[in-house]
PDB file of C-alpha atoms and ligand atoms in Angstrom:
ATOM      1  CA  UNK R   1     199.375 135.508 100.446  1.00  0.00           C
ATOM      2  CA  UNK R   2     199.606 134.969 104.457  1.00  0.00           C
ATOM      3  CA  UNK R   3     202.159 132.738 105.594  1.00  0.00           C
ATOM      4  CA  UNK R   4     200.010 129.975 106.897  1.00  0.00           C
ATOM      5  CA  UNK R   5     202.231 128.890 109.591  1.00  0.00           C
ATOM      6  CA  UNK R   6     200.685 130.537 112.088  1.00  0.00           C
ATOM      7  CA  UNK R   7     197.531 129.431 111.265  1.00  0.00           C
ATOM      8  CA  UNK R   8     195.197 126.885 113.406  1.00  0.00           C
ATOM      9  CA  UNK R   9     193.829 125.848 110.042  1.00  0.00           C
ATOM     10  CA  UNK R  10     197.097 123.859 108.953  1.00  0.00           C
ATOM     11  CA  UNK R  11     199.368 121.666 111.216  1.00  0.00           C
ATOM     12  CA  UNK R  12     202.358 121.072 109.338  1.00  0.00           C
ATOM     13  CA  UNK R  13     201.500 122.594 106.208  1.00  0.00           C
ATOM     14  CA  UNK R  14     198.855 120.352 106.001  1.00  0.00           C
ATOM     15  CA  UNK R  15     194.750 120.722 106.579  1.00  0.00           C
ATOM     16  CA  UNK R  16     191.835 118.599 106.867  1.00  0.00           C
ATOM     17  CA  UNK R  17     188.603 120.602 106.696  1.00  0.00           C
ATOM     18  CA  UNK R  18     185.573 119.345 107.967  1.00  0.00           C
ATOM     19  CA  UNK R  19     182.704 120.553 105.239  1.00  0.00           C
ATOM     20  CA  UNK R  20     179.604 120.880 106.500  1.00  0.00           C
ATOM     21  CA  UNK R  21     177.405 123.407 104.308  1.00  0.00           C
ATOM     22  CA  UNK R  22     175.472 121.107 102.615  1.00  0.00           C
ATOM     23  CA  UNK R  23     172.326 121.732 104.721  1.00  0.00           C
ATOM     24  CA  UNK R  24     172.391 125.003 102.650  1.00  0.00           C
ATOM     25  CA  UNK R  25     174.486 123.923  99.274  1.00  0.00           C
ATOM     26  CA  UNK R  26     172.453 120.168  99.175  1.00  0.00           C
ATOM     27  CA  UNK R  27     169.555 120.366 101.600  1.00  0.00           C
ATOM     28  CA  UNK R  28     168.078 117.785 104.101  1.00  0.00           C
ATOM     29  CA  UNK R  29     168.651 114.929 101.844  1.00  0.00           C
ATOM     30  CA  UNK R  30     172.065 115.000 102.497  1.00  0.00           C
ATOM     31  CA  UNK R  31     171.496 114.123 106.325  1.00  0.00           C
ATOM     32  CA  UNK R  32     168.924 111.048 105.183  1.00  0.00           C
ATOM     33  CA  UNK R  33     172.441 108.616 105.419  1.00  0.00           C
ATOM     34  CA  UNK R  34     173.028 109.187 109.196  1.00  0.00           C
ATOM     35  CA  UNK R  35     169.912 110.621 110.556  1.00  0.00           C
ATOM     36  CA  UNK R  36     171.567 112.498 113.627  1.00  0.00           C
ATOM     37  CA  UNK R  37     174.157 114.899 111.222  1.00  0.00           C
ATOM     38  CA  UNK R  38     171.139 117.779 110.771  1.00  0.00           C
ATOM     39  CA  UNK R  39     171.563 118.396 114.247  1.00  0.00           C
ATOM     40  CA  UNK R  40     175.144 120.827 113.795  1.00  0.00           C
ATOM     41  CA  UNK R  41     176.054 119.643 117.169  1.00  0.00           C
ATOM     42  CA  UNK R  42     177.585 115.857 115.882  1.00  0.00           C
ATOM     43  CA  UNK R  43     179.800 117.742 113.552  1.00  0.00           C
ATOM     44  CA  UNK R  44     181.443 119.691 115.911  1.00  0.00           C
ATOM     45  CA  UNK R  45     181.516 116.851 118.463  1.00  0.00           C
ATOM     46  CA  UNK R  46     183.641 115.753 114.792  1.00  0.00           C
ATOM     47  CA  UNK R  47     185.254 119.161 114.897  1.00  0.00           C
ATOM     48  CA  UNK R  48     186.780 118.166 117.867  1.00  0.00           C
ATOM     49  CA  UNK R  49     188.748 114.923 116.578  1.00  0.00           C
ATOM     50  CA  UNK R  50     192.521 115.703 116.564  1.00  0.00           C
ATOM     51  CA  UNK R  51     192.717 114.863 112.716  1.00  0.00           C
ATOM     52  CA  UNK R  52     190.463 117.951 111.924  1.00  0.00           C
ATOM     53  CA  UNK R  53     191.875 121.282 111.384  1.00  0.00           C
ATOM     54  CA  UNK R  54     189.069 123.703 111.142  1.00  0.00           C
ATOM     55  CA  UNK R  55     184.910 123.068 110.029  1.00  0.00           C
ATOM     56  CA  UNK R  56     183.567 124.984 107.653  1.00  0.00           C
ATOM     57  CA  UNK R  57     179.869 126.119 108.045  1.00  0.00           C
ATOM     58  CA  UNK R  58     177.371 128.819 107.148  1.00  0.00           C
ATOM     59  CA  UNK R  59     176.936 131.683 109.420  1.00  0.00           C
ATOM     60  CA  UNK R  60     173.740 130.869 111.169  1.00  0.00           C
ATOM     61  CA  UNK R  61     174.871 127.688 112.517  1.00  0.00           C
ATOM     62  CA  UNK R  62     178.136 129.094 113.523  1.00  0.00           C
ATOM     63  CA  UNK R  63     176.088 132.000 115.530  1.00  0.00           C
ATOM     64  CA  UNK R  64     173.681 129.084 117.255  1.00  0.00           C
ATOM     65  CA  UNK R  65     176.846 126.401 117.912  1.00  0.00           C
ATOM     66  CA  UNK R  66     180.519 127.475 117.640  1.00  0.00           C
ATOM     67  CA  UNK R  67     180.148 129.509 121.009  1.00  0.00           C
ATOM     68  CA  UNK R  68     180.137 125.915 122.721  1.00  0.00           C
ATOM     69  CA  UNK R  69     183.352 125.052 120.769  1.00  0.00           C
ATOM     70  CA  UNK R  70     185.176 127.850 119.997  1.00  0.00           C
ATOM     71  CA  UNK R  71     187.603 126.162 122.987  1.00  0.00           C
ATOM     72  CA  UNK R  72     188.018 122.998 121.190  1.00  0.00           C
ATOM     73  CA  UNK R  73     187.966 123.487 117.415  1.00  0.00           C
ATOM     74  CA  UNK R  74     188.182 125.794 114.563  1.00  0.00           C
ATOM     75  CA  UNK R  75     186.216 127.907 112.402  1.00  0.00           C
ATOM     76  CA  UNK R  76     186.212 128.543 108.948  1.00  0.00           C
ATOM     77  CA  UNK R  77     183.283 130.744 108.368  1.00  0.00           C
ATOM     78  CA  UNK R  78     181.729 130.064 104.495  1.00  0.00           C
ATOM     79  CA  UNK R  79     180.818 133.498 103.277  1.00  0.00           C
ATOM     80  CA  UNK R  80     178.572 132.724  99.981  1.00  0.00           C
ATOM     81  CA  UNK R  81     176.419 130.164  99.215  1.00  0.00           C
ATOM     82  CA  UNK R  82     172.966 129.029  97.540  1.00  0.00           C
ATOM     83  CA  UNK R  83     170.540 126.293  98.103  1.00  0.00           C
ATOM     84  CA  UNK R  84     169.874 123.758  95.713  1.00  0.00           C
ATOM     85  CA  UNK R  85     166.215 125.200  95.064  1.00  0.00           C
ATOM     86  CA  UNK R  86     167.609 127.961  92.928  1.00  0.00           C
ATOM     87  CA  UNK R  87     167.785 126.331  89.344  1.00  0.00           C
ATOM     88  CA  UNK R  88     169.523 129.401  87.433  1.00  0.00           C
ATOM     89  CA  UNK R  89     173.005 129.816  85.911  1.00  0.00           C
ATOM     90  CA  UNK R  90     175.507 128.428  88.699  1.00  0.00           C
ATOM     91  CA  UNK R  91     175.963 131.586  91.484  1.00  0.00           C
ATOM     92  CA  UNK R  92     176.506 132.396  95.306  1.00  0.00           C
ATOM     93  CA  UNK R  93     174.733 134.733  97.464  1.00  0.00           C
ATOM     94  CA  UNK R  94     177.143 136.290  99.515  1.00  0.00           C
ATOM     95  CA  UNK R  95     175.679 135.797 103.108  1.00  0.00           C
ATOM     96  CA  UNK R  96     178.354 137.109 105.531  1.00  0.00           C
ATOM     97  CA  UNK R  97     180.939 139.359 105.519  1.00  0.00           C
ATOM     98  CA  UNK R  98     185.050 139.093 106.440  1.00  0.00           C
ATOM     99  CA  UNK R  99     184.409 141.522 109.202  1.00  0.00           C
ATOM    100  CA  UNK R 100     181.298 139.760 110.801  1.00  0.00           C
ATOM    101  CA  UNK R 101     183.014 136.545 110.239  1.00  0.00           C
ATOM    102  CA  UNK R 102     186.032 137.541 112.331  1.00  0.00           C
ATOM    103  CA  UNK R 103     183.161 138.977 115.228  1.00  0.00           C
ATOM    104  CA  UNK R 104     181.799 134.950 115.337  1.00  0.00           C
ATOM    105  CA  UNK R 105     185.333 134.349 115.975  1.00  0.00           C
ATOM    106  CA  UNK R 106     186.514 132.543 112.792  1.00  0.00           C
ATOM    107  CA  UNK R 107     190.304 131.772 111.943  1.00  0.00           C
ATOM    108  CA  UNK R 108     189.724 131.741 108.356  1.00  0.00           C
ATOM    109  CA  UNK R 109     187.221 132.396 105.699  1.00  0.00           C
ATOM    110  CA  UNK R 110     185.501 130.440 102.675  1.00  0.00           C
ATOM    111  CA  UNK R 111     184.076 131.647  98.904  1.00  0.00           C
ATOM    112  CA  UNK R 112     182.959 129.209  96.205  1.00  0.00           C
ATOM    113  CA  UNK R 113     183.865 131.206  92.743  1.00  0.00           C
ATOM    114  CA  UNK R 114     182.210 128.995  89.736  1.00  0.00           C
ATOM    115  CA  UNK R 115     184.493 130.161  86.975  1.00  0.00           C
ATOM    116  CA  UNK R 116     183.178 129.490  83.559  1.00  0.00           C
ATOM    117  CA  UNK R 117     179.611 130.510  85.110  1.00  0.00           C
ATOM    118  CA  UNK R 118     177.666 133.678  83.118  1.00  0.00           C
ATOM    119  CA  UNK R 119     177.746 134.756  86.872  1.00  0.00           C
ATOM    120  CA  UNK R 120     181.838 134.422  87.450  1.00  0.00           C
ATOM    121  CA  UNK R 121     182.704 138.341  86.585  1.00  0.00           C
ATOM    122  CA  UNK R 122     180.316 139.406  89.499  1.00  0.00           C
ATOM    123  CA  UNK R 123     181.223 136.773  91.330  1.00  0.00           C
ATOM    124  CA  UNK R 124     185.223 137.327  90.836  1.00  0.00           C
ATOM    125  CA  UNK R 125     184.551 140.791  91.997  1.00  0.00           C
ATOM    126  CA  UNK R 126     182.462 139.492  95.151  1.00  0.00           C
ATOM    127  CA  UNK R 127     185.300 137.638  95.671  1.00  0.00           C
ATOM    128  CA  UNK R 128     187.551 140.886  95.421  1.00  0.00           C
ATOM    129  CA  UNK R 129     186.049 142.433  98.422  1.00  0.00           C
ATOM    130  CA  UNK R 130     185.612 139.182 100.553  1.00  0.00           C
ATOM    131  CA  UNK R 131     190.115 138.538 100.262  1.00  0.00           C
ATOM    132  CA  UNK R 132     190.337 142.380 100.906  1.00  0.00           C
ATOM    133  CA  UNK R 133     188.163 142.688 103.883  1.00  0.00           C
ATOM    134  CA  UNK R 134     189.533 139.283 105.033  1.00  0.00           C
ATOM    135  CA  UNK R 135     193.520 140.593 104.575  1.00  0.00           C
ATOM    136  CA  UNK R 136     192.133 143.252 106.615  1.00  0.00           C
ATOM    137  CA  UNK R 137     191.300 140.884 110.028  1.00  0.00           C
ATOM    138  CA  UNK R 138     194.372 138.883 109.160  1.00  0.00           C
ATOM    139  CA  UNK R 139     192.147 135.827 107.932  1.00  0.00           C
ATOM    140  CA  UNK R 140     193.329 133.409 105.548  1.00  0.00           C
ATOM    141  CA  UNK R 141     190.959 132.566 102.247  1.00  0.00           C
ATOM    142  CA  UNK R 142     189.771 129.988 100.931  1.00  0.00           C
ATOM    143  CA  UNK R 143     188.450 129.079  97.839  1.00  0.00           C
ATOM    144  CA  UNK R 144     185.805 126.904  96.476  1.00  0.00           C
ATOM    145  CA  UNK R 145     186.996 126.994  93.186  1.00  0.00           C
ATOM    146  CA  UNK R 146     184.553 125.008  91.173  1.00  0.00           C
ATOM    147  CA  UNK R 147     184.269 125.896  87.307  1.00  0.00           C
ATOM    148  CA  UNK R 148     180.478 125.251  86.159  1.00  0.00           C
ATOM    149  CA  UNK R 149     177.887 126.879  84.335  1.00  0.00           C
ATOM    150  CA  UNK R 150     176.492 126.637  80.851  1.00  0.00           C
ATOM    151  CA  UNK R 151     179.704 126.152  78.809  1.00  0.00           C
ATOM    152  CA  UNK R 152     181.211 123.469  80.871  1.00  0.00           C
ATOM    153  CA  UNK R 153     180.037 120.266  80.348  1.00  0.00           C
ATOM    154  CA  UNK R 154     182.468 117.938  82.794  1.00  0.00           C
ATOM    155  CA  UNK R 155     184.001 119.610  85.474  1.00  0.00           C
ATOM    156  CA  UNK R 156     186.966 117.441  86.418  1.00  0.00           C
ATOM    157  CA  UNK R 157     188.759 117.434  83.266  1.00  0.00           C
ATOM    158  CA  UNK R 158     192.299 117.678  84.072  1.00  0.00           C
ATOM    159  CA  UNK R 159     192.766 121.061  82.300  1.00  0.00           C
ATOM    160  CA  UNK R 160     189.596 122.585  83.737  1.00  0.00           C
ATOM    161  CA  UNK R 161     190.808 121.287  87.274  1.00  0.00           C
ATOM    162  CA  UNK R 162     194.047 122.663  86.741  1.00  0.00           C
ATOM    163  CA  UNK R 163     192.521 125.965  85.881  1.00  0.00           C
ATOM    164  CA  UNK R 164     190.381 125.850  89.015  1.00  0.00           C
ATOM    165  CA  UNK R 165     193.625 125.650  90.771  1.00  0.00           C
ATOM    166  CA  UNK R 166     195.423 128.473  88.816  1.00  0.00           C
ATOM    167  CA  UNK R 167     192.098 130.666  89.877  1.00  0.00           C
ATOM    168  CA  UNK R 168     192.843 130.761  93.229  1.00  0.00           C
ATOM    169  CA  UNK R 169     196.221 131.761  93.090  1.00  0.00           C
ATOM    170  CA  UNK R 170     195.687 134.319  90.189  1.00  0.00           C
ATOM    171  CA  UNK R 171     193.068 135.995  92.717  1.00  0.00           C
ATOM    172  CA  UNK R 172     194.613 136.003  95.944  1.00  0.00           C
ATOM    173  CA  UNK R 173     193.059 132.362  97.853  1.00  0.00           C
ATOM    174  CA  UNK R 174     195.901 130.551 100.180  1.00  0.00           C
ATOM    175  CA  UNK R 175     194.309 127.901  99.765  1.00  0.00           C
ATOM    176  CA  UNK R 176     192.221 126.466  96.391  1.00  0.00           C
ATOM    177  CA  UNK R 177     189.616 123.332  97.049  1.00  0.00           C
ATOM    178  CA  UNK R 178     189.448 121.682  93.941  1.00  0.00           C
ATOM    179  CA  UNK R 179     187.766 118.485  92.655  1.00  0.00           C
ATOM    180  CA  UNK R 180     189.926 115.550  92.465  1.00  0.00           C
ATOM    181  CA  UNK R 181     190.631 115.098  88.239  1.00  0.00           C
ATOM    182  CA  UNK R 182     190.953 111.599  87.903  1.00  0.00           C
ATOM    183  CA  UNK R 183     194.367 110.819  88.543  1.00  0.00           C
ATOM    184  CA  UNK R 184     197.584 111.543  89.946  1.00  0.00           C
ATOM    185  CA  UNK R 185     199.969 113.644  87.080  1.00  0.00           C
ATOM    186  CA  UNK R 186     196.478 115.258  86.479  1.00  0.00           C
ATOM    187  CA  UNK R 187     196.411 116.818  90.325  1.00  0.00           C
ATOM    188  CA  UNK R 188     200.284 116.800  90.211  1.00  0.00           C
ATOM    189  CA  UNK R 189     199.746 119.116  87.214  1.00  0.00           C
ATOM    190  CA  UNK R 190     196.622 121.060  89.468  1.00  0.00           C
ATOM    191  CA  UNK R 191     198.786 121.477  92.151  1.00  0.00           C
ATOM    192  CA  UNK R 192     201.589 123.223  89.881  1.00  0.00           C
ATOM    193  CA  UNK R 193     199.527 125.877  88.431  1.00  0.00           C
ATOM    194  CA  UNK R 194     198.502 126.580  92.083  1.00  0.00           C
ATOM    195  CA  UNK R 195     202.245 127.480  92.721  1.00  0.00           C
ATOM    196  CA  UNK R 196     203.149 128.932  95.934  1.00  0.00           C
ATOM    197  CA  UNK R 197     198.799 128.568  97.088  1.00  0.00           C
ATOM    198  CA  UNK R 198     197.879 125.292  98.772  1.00  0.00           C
ATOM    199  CA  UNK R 199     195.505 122.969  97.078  1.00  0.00           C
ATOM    200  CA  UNK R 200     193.105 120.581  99.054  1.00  0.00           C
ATOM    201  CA  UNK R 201     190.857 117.944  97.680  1.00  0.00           C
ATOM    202  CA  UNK R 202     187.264 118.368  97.733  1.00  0.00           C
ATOM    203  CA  UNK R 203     186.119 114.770  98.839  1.00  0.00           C
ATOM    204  CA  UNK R 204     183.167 114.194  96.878  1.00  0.00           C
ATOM    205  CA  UNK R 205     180.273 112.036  97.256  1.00  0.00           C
ATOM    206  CA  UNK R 206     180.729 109.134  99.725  1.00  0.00           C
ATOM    207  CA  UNK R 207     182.315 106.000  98.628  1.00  0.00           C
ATOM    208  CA  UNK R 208     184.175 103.236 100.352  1.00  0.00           C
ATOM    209  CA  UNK R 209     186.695 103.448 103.092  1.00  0.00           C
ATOM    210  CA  UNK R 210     189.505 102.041 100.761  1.00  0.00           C
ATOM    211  CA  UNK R 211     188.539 103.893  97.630  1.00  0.00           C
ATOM    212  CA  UNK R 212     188.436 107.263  99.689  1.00  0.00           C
ATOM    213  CA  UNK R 213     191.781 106.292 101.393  1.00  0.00           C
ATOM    214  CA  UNK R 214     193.318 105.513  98.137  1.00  0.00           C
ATOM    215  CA  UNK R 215     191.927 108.737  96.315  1.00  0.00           C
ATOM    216  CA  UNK R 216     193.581 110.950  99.159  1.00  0.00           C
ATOM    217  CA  UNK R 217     197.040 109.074  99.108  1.00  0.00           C
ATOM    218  CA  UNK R 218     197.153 109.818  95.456  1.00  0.00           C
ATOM    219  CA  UNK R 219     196.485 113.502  96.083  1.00  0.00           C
ATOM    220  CA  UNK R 220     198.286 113.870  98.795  1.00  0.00           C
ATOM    221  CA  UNK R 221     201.361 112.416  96.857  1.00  0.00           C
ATOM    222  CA  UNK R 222     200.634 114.546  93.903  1.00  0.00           C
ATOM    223  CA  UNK R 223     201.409 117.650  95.947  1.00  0.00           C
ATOM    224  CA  UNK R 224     197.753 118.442  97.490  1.00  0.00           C
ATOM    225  CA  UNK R 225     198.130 120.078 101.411  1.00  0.00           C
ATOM    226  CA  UNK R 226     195.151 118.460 102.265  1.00  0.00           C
ATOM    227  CA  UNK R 227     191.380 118.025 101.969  1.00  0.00           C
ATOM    228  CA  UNK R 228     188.049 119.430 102.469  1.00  0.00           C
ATOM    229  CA  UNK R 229     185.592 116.486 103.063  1.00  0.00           C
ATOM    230  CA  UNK R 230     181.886 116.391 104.138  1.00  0.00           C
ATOM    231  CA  UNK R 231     180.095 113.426 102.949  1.00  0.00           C
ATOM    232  CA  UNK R 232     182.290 111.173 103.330  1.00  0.00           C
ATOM    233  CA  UNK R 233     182.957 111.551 106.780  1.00  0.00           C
ATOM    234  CA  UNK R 234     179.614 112.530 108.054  1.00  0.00           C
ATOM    235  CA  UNK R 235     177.853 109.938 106.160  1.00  0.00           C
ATOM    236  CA  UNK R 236     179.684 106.874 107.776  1.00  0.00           C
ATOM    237  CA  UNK R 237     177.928 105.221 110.730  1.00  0.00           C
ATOM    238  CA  UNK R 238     181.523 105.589 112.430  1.00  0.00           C
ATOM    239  CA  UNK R 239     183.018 108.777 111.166  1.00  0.00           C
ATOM    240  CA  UNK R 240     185.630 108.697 113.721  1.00  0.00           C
ATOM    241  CA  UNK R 241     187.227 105.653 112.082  1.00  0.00           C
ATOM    242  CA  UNK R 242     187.467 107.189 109.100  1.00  0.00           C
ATOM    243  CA  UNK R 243     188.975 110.708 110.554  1.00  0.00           C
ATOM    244  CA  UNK R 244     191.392 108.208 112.421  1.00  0.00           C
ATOM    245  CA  UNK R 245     192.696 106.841 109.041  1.00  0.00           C
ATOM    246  CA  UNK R 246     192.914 110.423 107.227  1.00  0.00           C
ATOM    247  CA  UNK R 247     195.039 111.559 110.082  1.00  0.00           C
ATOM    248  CA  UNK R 248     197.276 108.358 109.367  1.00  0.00           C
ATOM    249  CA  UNK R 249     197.323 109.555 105.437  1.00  0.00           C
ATOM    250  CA  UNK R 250     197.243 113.279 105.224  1.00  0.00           C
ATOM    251  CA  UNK R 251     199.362 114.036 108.681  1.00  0.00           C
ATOM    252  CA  UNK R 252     201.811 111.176 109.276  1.00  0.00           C
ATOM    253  CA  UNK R 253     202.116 110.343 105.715  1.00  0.00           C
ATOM    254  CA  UNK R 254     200.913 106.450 105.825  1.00  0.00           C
ATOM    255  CA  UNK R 255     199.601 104.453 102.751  1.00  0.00           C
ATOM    256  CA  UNK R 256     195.973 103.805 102.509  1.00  0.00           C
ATOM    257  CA  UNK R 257     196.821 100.904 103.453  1.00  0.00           C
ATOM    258  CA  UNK R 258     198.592 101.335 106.171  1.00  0.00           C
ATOM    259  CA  UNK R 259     195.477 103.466 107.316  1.00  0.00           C
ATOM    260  CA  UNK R 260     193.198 100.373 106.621  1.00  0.00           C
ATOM    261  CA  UNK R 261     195.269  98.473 108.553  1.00  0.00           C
ATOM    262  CA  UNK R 262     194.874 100.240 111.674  1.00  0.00           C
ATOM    263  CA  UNK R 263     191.066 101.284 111.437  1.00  0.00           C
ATOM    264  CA  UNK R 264     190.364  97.248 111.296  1.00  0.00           C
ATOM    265  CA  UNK R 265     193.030  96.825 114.239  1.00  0.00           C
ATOM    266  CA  UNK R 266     191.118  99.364 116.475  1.00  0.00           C
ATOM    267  CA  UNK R 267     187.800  98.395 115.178  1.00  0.00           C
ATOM    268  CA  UNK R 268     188.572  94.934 115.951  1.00  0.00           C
ATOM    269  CA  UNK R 269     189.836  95.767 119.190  1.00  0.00           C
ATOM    270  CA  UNK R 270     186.791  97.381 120.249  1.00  0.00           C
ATOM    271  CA  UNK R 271     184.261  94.232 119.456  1.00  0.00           C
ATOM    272  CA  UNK R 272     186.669  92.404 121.821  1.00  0.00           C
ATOM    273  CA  UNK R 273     186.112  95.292 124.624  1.00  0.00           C
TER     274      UNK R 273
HETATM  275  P1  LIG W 301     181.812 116.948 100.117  1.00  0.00           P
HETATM  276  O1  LIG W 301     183.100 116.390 100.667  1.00  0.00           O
HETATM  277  O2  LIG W 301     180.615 116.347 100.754  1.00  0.00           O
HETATM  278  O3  LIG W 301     181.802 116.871  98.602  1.00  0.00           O
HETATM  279  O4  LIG W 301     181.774 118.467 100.557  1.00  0.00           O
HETATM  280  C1  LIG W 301     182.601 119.413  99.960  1.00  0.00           C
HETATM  281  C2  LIG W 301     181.757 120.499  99.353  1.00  0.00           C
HETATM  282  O5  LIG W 301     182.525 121.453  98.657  1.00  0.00           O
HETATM  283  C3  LIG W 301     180.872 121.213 100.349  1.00  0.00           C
HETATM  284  O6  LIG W 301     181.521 122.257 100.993  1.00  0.00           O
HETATM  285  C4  LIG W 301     179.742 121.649  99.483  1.00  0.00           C
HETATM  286  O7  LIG W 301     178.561 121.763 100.176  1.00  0.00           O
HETATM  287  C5  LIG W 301     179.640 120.533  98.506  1.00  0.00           C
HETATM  288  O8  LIG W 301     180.886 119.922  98.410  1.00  0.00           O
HETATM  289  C6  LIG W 301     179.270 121.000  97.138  1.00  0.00           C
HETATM  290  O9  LIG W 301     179.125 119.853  96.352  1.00  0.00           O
HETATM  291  P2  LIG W 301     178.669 119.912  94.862  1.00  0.00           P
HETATM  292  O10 LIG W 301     179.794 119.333  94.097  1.00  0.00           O
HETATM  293  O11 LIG W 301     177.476 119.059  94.779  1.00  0.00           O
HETATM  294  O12 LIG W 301     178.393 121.337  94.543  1.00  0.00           O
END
């Protein structure tokens, strides 16, 4: 495991990642919300907010964009991945490696492993060589670790959660994204199994500022070092509010509330500007 301290991806132990793979993962229809977010360039305009730690992408739009920001944010370079045209047993495509990753100039690297999937021995052993080659350029790893396929038939039970967690440990990720399982002794219990690994939230389809908020408190409270959030930054009208407020939650330890509290304060001053 690398000690993460030096790492630009965490600030005090702590990490907000900026998703943004779902042109690949999702497709176009995940843009339809806020029009302008196909264009790579608004999320690393969001990439730039002090509350984010590092964006994760694919590594074609990391070859066309992070050279105009490698000054002002941080890369985490997603090495698998598969569109959401292939309609087979859950799998990745590996589509970079640790070594070309580290050329684009990322400080970390990303693998989804879908335990549970018919796919996960090839995939576990896919994984093998990405944390090798990535210990190799000093990179940290981290995992997607999303249990699917076949057998599984709801993927945020608490035990399959917690098992997601204990996956990324077990195989060598410092840190484990896992979906949130409902409620707070259930992520307490996630975050456990994930021992001395960090655990981040995966932040799910978009909902509403104080449901989100709340969500992350919990998590946060239950022991999570962070989260790794797409849609529900990127499809907000202002996604800087809501990057304002999980700084407030995740960095400075504030309520949801508290968090609420402020966005209306600044939103409120702003009308009067
Ligand atoms: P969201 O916050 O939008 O859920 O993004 C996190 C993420 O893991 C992305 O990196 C990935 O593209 C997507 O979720 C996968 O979502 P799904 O659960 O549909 O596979």
């Amino acid at each position: 495991m690398l000690p993460l301290t030096d790492s630009p991806i965490v600030r005090d132990g702590k990490a907000l990642i900026l998703a943004y793979d779902h042109g690949l993962e999702h497709g176009p229809v995940d843009f339809e919300p806020v029009p302008e977010t196909m264009d790579p360039e608004r999320i690393f305009e969001l990439a730039t907010h002090d509350a984010v730690t590092t964006t994760a992408v694919q590594k074609g739009v990391a070859e066309a964009y992070y050279p105009s920001y490698e000054d002002d944010a941080n890369l985490l370079l997603k090495l698998n991945g598969t569109s959401n045209l292939w309609m087979g047993e859950h799998d990745s495509a590996v589509n970079c490696s640790p070594e070309y990753a580290a050329e684009l100039g990322a400080d970390a690297v990303g693998f989804t492993l879908y335990g549970g999937s018919n796919h996960e021995v090839e995939m576990a052993e896919e994984f093998r060589d990405v944390q090798e080659g990535a210990r190799d350029q000093g990179l940290p790893v981290v995992m997607w670790s999303y249990p699917r396929g076949q057998g599984l038939k709801n993927d945020t039970k608490p035990d399959t959660i917690a098992y997601a967690a204990r996956l990324g440990l077990e195989l060598g990720a410092d840190i484990t994204k896992v979906k949130y399982p409902g409620d707070p002794e259930a992520m307490e219990h996630a975050c456990a199994m994930a021992a001395k690994s960090k655990v981040v939230m995966s932040g799910g389809s978009k909902t509403d500022d104080r449901a989100f908020l709340e969500t992350v408190e919990e998590a946060m409270n239950a022991g999570a070092s962070g989260l790794a959030v797409g849609r529900n930054v990127f499809q907000r009208e202002d996604p800087e509010s809501i990057l304002d407020g999980l700084e407030e939650v995740i960095f400075e330890g504030a309520t949801a509330e508290e968090a609420l509290d402020s966005m209306g304060a600044e939103a409120a001053a702003a009308s009067d500007d």
